[in-house]
Short mmCIF file of C-alpha atoms and ligand atoms in Angstrom, two decimals:
data_model
loop_
_atom_site.label_atom_id
_atom_site.label_comp_id
_atom_site.label_asym_id
_atom_site.label_seq_id
_atom_site.Cartn_x
_atom_site.Cartn_y
_atom_site.Cartn_z
CA MET A 1 0.11 -0.08 0.17
CA THR A 2 1.35 3.36 -0.85
CA MET A 3 2.03 5.79 2.12
CA ARG A 4 -0.63 8.19 1.13
CA ASP A 5 -3.11 5.42 1.34
CA GLN A 6 -1.60 4.37 4.63
CA ILE A 7 -2.19 8.12 5.50
CA LEU A 8 -5.77 8.30 4.07
CA GLY A 9 -6.47 5.37 6.36
CA LEU A 10 -6.02 7.18 9.57
CA PRO A 11 -9.76 8.12 10.23
CA GLY A 12 -10.99 4.35 9.56
CA GLN A 13 -8.46 3.18 11.87
CA LEU A 14 -9.46 5.81 14.64
CA ARG A 15 -13.06 4.21 13.94
CA TRP A 16 -11.86 0.58 14.20
CA ALA A 17 -10.46 1.50 17.35
CA ALA A 18 -13.72 3.07 19.14
CA GLY A 19 -15.38 -0.04 17.87
CA GLN A 20 -12.95 -2.69 19.58
CA ALA A 21 -13.98 -4.35 23.19
CA GLN A 22 -12.27 -3.31 25.78
CA PRO A 23 -9.98 -5.95 27.26
CA SER A 24 -11.09 -6.92 30.71
CA VAL A 25 -8.04 -6.26 33.23
CA SER A 26 -7.97 -4.94 36.66
CA ALA A 27 -4.81 -2.97 37.83
CA PRO A 28 -4.02 -0.09 39.90
CA ALA A 29 -1.59 1.63 37.55
CA ALA A 30 -0.42 1.39 34.16
CA LEU A 31 2.99 1.89 32.16
CA LEU A 32 2.89 2.44 28.35
CA THR A 33 6.00 0.74 26.92
CA GLY A 34 7.18 0.68 22.88
CA MET A 35 9.54 2.37 20.95
CA GLY A 36 9.59 4.56 17.37
CA GLY A 37 5.82 4.43 15.88
CA SER A 38 4.73 2.44 18.67
CA ALA A 39 5.93 4.70 21.45
CA MET A 40 3.88 7.58 19.64
CA ALA A 41 0.60 5.74 20.30
CA CYS A 42 1.85 5.35 24.03
CA ASP A 43 2.41 8.74 23.86
CA VAL A 44 -1.40 9.43 22.42
CA ALA A 45 -2.53 7.23 25.17
CA SER A 46 -0.55 8.73 27.79
CA LEU A 47 -1.93 12.02 26.98
CA THR A 48 -5.56 10.99 28.13
CA ALA A 49 -4.81 10.06 31.64
CA VAL A 50 -6.60 12.21 34.09
CA HIS A 51 -7.03 10.13 37.19
CA TYR A 52 -3.75 8.85 37.89
CA PRO A 53 -0.60 9.26 35.43
CA VAL A 54 0.05 6.53 32.64
CA PRO A 55 3.71 6.82 32.16
CA VAL A 56 5.71 5.95 28.73
CA HIS A 57 8.71 4.23 28.70
CA ARG A 58 10.87 3.85 26.00
CA GLY A 59 13.98 1.53 26.37
CA TYR A 60 14.90 -1.94 27.68
CA GLY A 61 13.59 -3.32 30.80
CA LEU A 62 11.64 -1.29 33.01
CA PRO A 63 12.31 1.57 35.30
CA PRO A 64 12.71 0.72 38.91
CA TRP A 65 9.65 2.00 40.24
CA ALA A 66 7.39 -0.13 37.88
CA LYS A 67 6.66 -2.52 40.86
CA ASP A 68 3.28 -3.16 40.19
CA GLY A 69 0.32 -2.77 38.26
CA LEU A 70 -0.20 -3.30 34.43
CA VAL A 71 2.80 -3.02 31.39
CA VAL A 72 0.98 -2.29 28.17
CA ALA A 73 3.40 -3.32 25.38
CA VAL A 74 2.71 -1.59 22.03
CA SER A 75 4.59 -2.90 19.22
CA TYR A 76 3.13 -3.01 15.78
CA SER A 77 5.63 -5.93 14.47
CA GLY A 78 5.68 -7.36 18.10
CA ASN A 79 9.16 -8.28 17.68
CA THR A 80 11.01 -4.94 18.58
CA GLU A 81 13.97 -5.90 20.94
CA GLU A 82 13.34 -3.32 23.61
CA THR A 83 9.78 -3.73 24.35
CA LEU A 84 10.24 -7.57 24.61
CA SER A 85 12.82 -6.94 27.21
CA SER A 86 10.54 -4.27 28.83
CA VAL A 87 8.05 -7.41 28.86
CA GLU A 88 10.90 -10.28 30.02
CA ALA A 89 11.24 -7.45 33.04
CA ALA A 90 7.51 -7.27 33.77
CA MET A 91 7.27 -11.23 33.80
CA VAL A 92 10.43 -11.38 36.34
CA ARG A 93 8.43 -8.86 38.39
CA GLY A 94 5.65 -10.63 38.36
CA LEU A 95 3.37 -7.57 36.65
CA THR A 96 0.19 -7.74 34.77
CA VAL A 97 1.18 -7.65 30.81
CA ALA A 98 -1.51 -6.47 28.23
CA VAL A 99 -0.28 -6.59 24.47
CA VAL A 100 -1.00 -4.12 21.61
CA ALA A 101 0.46 -5.65 18.33
CA SER A 102 -0.41 -7.27 14.97
CA GLY A 103 1.94 -10.22 15.11
CA GLY A 104 5.36 -11.63 16.21
CA ARG A 105 6.68 -12.48 19.58
CA LEU A 106 4.34 -10.39 21.65
CA VAL A 107 1.40 -12.27 20.02
CA ASP A 108 2.71 -15.62 20.84
CA LEU A 109 3.83 -14.66 24.27
CA ALA A 110 0.26 -13.19 25.26
CA ALA A 111 -1.62 -16.21 23.70
CA ASP A 112 0.92 -18.45 25.89
CA ASN A 113 0.29 -16.53 28.87
CA GLY A 114 -3.05 -15.47 28.56
CA TRP A 115 -2.70 -11.70 28.62
CA PRO A 116 -5.12 -9.58 27.24
CA HIS A 117 -4.09 -8.72 23.52
CA VAL A 118 -5.64 -6.09 21.03
CA ALA A 119 -5.04 -7.43 17.59
CA VAL A 120 -4.30 -4.77 15.33
CA PRO A 121 -4.29 -5.17 11.44
CA ALA A 122 -1.22 -6.36 9.79
CA GLY A 123 0.39 -5.24 6.71
CA LEU A 124 1.23 -1.11 7.51
CA GLN A 125 4.31 0.55 8.33
CA PRO A 126 4.44 0.63 12.12
CA ARG A 127 4.08 4.64 12.01
CA ALA A 128 1.35 4.39 9.60
CA ALA A 129 -0.58 2.40 12.06
CA LEU A 130 -0.68 5.24 14.58
CA GLY A 131 -4.57 5.03 14.73
CA TYR A 132 -4.46 1.27 15.30
CA LEU A 133 -2.05 1.64 17.98
CA ALA A 134 -2.88 4.48 19.91
CA GLY A 135 -6.64 3.34 19.80
CA GLY A 136 -5.54 -0.23 21.07
CA ALA A 137 -3.45 1.19 23.80
CA LEU A 138 -6.20 3.53 24.93
CA ARG A 139 -8.62 0.81 25.03
CA VAL A 140 -6.48 -1.40 27.00
CA ILE A 141 -6.33 1.35 29.83
CA GLU A 142 -9.87 1.87 29.55
CA GLY A 143 -10.35 -1.41 30.29
CA ALA A 144 -8.07 -1.22 33.40
CA GLY A 145 -10.44 1.73 34.55
CA LEU A 146 -7.21 4.10 34.41
CA ILE A 147 -9.11 6.51 31.87
CA PRO A 148 -12.67 7.36 31.00
CA SER A 149 -14.15 6.00 27.84
CA GLN A 150 -12.30 7.58 24.60
CA VAL A 151 -14.95 5.90 22.26
CA GLU A 152 -16.75 9.69 21.34
CA GLU A 153 -13.45 11.16 21.32
CA LEU A 154 -11.68 8.58 18.89
CA GLU A 155 -14.98 9.30 16.93
CA GLU A 156 -14.64 12.96 16.76
CA ALA A 157 -10.76 12.64 15.95
CA ALA A 158 -11.63 10.42 13.18
CA THR A 159 -14.46 12.93 11.80
CA VAL A 160 -11.92 15.95 12.15
CA VAL A 161 -8.82 14.11 10.11
CA GLU A 162 -11.13 13.15 7.45
CA SER A 163 -12.32 16.52 6.79
CA LEU A 164 -8.99 17.80 6.86
CA LEU A 165 -8.03 14.93 4.55
CA THR A 166 -10.66 14.88 2.22
CA GLY A 167 -11.63 18.64 2.19
CA GLY A 168 -7.97 19.02 1.00
CA GLU A 169 -6.78 21.55 3.96
CA ALA A 170 -4.09 19.17 5.30
CA TRP A 171 -2.65 19.02 1.90
CA LYS A 172 -2.95 22.73 1.28
CA GLN A 173 -1.12 23.63 4.49
CA ALA A 174 1.75 20.72 3.58
CA GLU A 175 2.04 22.50 0.49
CA THR A 176 2.35 25.78 1.80
CA ILE A 177 5.09 24.87 4.61
CA ALA A 178 6.93 22.33 2.36
CA ASP A 179 7.34 25.90 0.01
CA ARG A 180 8.46 28.06 2.89
CA LEU A 181 10.74 24.94 4.28
CA ASP A 182 12.73 25.24 0.59
CA GLY A 183 15.38 22.84 1.39
CA LYS A 184 15.73 23.80 5.25
CA VAL A 185 15.82 21.23 8.32
CA ALA A 186 12.47 21.75 9.92
CA VAL A 187 12.35 22.56 13.72
CA ILE A 188 8.67 21.93 15.01
CA TYR A 189 7.64 23.40 18.13
CA GLY A 190 4.50 22.51 20.31
CA GLY A 191 3.22 23.63 23.67
CA SER A 192 3.09 21.08 26.40
CA GLY A 193 0.45 18.45 25.71
CA PRO A 194 -0.95 17.19 22.44
CA SER A 195 0.54 19.91 20.47
CA ALA A 196 4.09 18.84 22.07
CA VAL A 197 3.46 15.07 21.19
CA ALA A 198 2.08 16.18 17.78
CA ALA A 199 5.54 17.90 17.27
CA ARG A 200 7.50 14.80 18.09
CA ARG A 201 5.14 12.99 15.77
CA TRP A 202 5.89 15.61 12.91
CA LYS A 203 9.76 15.30 13.31
CA THR A 204 9.64 11.34 13.15
CA GLN A 205 7.28 11.43 10.13
CA ILE A 206 9.67 13.62 8.23
CA ASN A 207 12.58 11.48 9.17
CA GLU A 208 10.93 8.43 8.49
CA ASN A 209 8.84 9.52 5.03
CA ALA A 210 10.89 12.48 3.92
CA LYS A 211 14.35 10.83 5.09
CA ARG A 212 15.27 14.33 6.04
CA PRO A 213 16.74 15.56 9.65
CA ALA A 214 13.94 17.30 11.70
CA PHE A 215 14.03 18.21 15.34
CA TRP A 216 11.37 19.21 17.83
CA SER A 217 10.79 21.23 20.99
CA GLU A 218 8.14 22.13 23.30
CA LEU A 219 7.12 25.22 25.17
CA PRO A 220 7.36 26.64 27.82
CA GLU A 221 10.83 24.66 28.32
CA LEU A 222 12.36 25.91 24.87
CA ASP A 223 11.69 29.66 26.11
CA HIS A 224 14.45 28.98 28.88
CA ASN A 225 17.16 27.93 26.73
CA GLU A 226 16.55 26.74 23.04
CA ILE A 227 15.25 30.50 21.99
CA MET A 228 18.90 31.54 22.57
CA GLY A 229 20.29 29.37 19.98
CA TRP A 230 18.61 31.94 17.15
CA SER A 231 19.94 34.72 18.88
CA GLN A 232 23.23 35.09 17.33
CA SER A 233 22.58 35.69 13.68
CA GLY A 234 21.14 38.90 12.02
CA GLU A 235 20.17 37.58 9.20
CA LYS A 236 18.32 34.40 8.40
CA VAL A 237 21.27 32.57 7.01
CA ARG A 238 20.60 29.66 8.92
CA PRO A 239 19.56 26.18 7.28
CA TYR A 240 16.76 25.97 9.78
CA ALA A 241 13.10 26.70 9.64
CA VAL A 242 10.53 26.42 12.48
CA VAL A 243 6.84 25.52 12.30
CA LEU A 244 4.71 26.04 15.41
CA LEU A 245 1.58 23.85 16.18
CA ARG A 246 -0.73 25.56 18.22
CA ASP A 247 -3.65 24.09 20.62
CA PRO A 248 -6.30 26.56 21.62
CA ALA A 249 -6.70 24.55 24.55
CA ASP A 250 -3.01 25.30 25.64
CA HIS A 251 -2.12 27.07 29.02
CA PRO A 252 -2.94 30.62 28.29
CA ARG A 253 0.32 31.72 29.22
CA VAL A 254 1.60 29.25 26.80
CA ARG A 255 -0.43 30.90 24.11
CA LEU A 256 1.19 34.03 24.84
CA ARG A 257 4.63 32.46 24.66
CA MET A 258 4.03 31.04 21.44
CA GLU A 259 3.12 34.73 20.31
CA LEU A 260 6.30 36.11 21.94
CA THR A 261 8.67 33.55 20.92
CA ARG A 262 7.69 33.67 17.39
CA GLU A 263 8.25 37.66 17.44
CA LEU A 264 11.23 37.31 19.10
CA ILE A 265 12.56 34.41 16.66
CA ALA A 266 11.22 35.97 13.56
CA PRO A 267 13.81 38.11 12.38
CA ARG A 268 16.53 35.33 12.76
CA ILE A 269 14.74 32.24 11.62
CA THR A 270 12.37 31.65 8.89
CA VAL A 271 8.88 30.78 10.54
CA ALA A 272 7.53 28.25 7.75
CA GLY A 273 4.23 27.99 8.87
CA GLU A 274 1.61 27.91 12.14
CA VAL A 275 -0.63 25.22 12.00
CA ARG A 276 -3.74 25.36 14.47
CA ALA A 277 -5.52 22.47 15.96
CA PHE A 278 -9.10 21.49 15.41
CA GLY A 279 -11.97 20.12 17.45
CA ASN A 280 -13.07 20.11 20.98
CA GLY A 281 -11.63 16.30 22.36
CA LEU A 282 -8.02 16.14 23.14
CA LEU A 283 -7.90 13.43 20.51
CA ALA A 284 -9.38 15.35 17.89
CA ARG A 285 -6.98 18.14 18.17
CA LEU A 286 -4.24 16.39 18.64
CA PHE A 287 -4.64 14.30 15.47
CA SER A 288 -5.96 17.35 13.44
CA LEU A 289 -2.23 18.74 14.10
CA ILE A 290 -0.63 15.31 13.48
CA VAL A 291 -2.42 14.73 10.26
CA VAL A 292 -0.77 17.68 8.53
CA GLY A 293 2.34 16.78 9.64
CA ASP A 294 1.97 13.48 8.15
CA ALA A 295 0.78 15.24 4.68
CA LEU A 296 3.74 17.24 4.71
CA SER A 297 6.19 14.17 5.01
CA LEU A 298 4.79 12.75 2.20
CA THR A 299 4.66 16.16 0.33
CA LEU A 300 8.66 16.59 1.17
CA ALA A 301 9.10 12.82 -0.23
CA GLU A 302 7.14 13.14 -3.41
CA ARG A 303 8.75 16.48 -4.07
CA ALA A 304 12.20 14.87 -3.48
CA GLY A 305 11.38 11.69 -5.45
CA ILE A 306 11.76 9.71 -2.56
CA ASP A 307 9.76 6.42 -1.66
CA PRO A 308 8.36 7.59 1.71
CA VAL A 309 7.69 3.56 2.80
CA PRO A 310 10.89 1.81 3.15
CA VAL A 311 13.01 2.44 6.23
CA ALA A 312 16.09 0.69 5.00
CA THR A 313 18.14 2.19 7.55
CA ILE A 314 16.46 1.32 10.71
CA GLU A 315 15.84 -2.59 9.28
CA GLU A 316 19.73 -2.69 8.67
CA LEU A 317 20.32 -1.73 12.11
CA LYS A 318 18.19 -4.50 13.72
CA LEU A 319 19.35 -6.91 11.55
CA ARG A 320 23.12 -6.12 12.91
CA LEU A 321 21.73 -6.01 16.23
CA GLN A 322 20.57 -9.55 15.91
CA GLU A 323 23.41 -10.57 14.48
CA ALA A 324 25.46 -9.26 17.07
C1 F6R B 401 8.67 2.13 11.28
C2 F6R B 401 8.49 2.78 12.53
C3 F6R B 401 9.25 2.54 13.43
C4 F6R B 401 8.90 1.44 14.07
C5 F6R B 401 9.91 1.02 15.37
C6 F6R B 401 9.49 -0.09 16.54
O1 F6R B 401 7.52 2.43 10.40
O2 F6R B 401 7.46 3.84 12.54
O3 F6R B 401 9.55 3.81 13.94
O4 F6R B 401 8.09 1.64 14.77
O5 F6R B 401 11.32 0.55 14.84
O6 F6R B 401 8.70 -1.22 15.96
P1 F6R B 401 7.62 -1.53 16.03
O7 F6R B 401 6.47 -0.55 16.22
O8 F6R B 401 7.22 -2.81 15.28
O9 F6R B 401 7.77 -2.17 17.70
#
């Protein structure tokens, strides 16, 4: 399937997730673990935590404080080394495990141990399965009673993303930003919360689909350090361009900081665009930002004549690790 088709599939993935049964699992706390595109799904699910924190772990093993509760292992392939290592640590510590995967070792482990398992459809690039993976992770922590039901939020997100894709707005914004990036390295700024998660997603999609470097950072933190990085050049000579992701639900002082930060950096660095979130619910606002970044990453790839689908260097590295 082409990457364009995979991106166009996002609203359907979010609707699929809304229609999944909640796995039944009782746990006093949860930690989400995954890498890359699957970790992004963990970030999305983690944002919905209102009663208890649901942290995200990216890496081997588990943090020392993970001593009880549920470990939700999210891996599209089901074979990611770090995620399997987290599951192994969870088993050693006697923690409950739930799995969100399309196949691989994780699915086998879930079957052998009778763990709750959300089986997501296979055949996509992990990063293009974000709706399935995030939706699956959400349903698991809902099932554990750690967050309120996200069904309506997933449905709203699907509607908003669909209208941005089919109405053409996402592609229009992507074209404008791609024009202004004009070969520069994209630096994506979000506010803390959904727009920061979206900023990270923009960065990773530009990396993997367009095969270009990109960076992200979040307010208010960047106002205390990174802002100085643009302060020395009197001209816009730097090979970077900033994109600001704005969520109307950001803290009012973060919204003000976005304005002031833009004013202060604009004389020294190209501001390639500002994208506003749409929708009421957190998931709609988040995915409304994500979909423009997805469209941008594809636009950049197509303009450069690059196939957005394969990630040969990531695969090569995984292979070398297996052989080592
Ligand atoms: C590839 C991609 C990667 C993978 C990562 C982990 O499209 O997005 O970032 O997500 O290498 O693999 P999985 O998701 O299979 O656990």
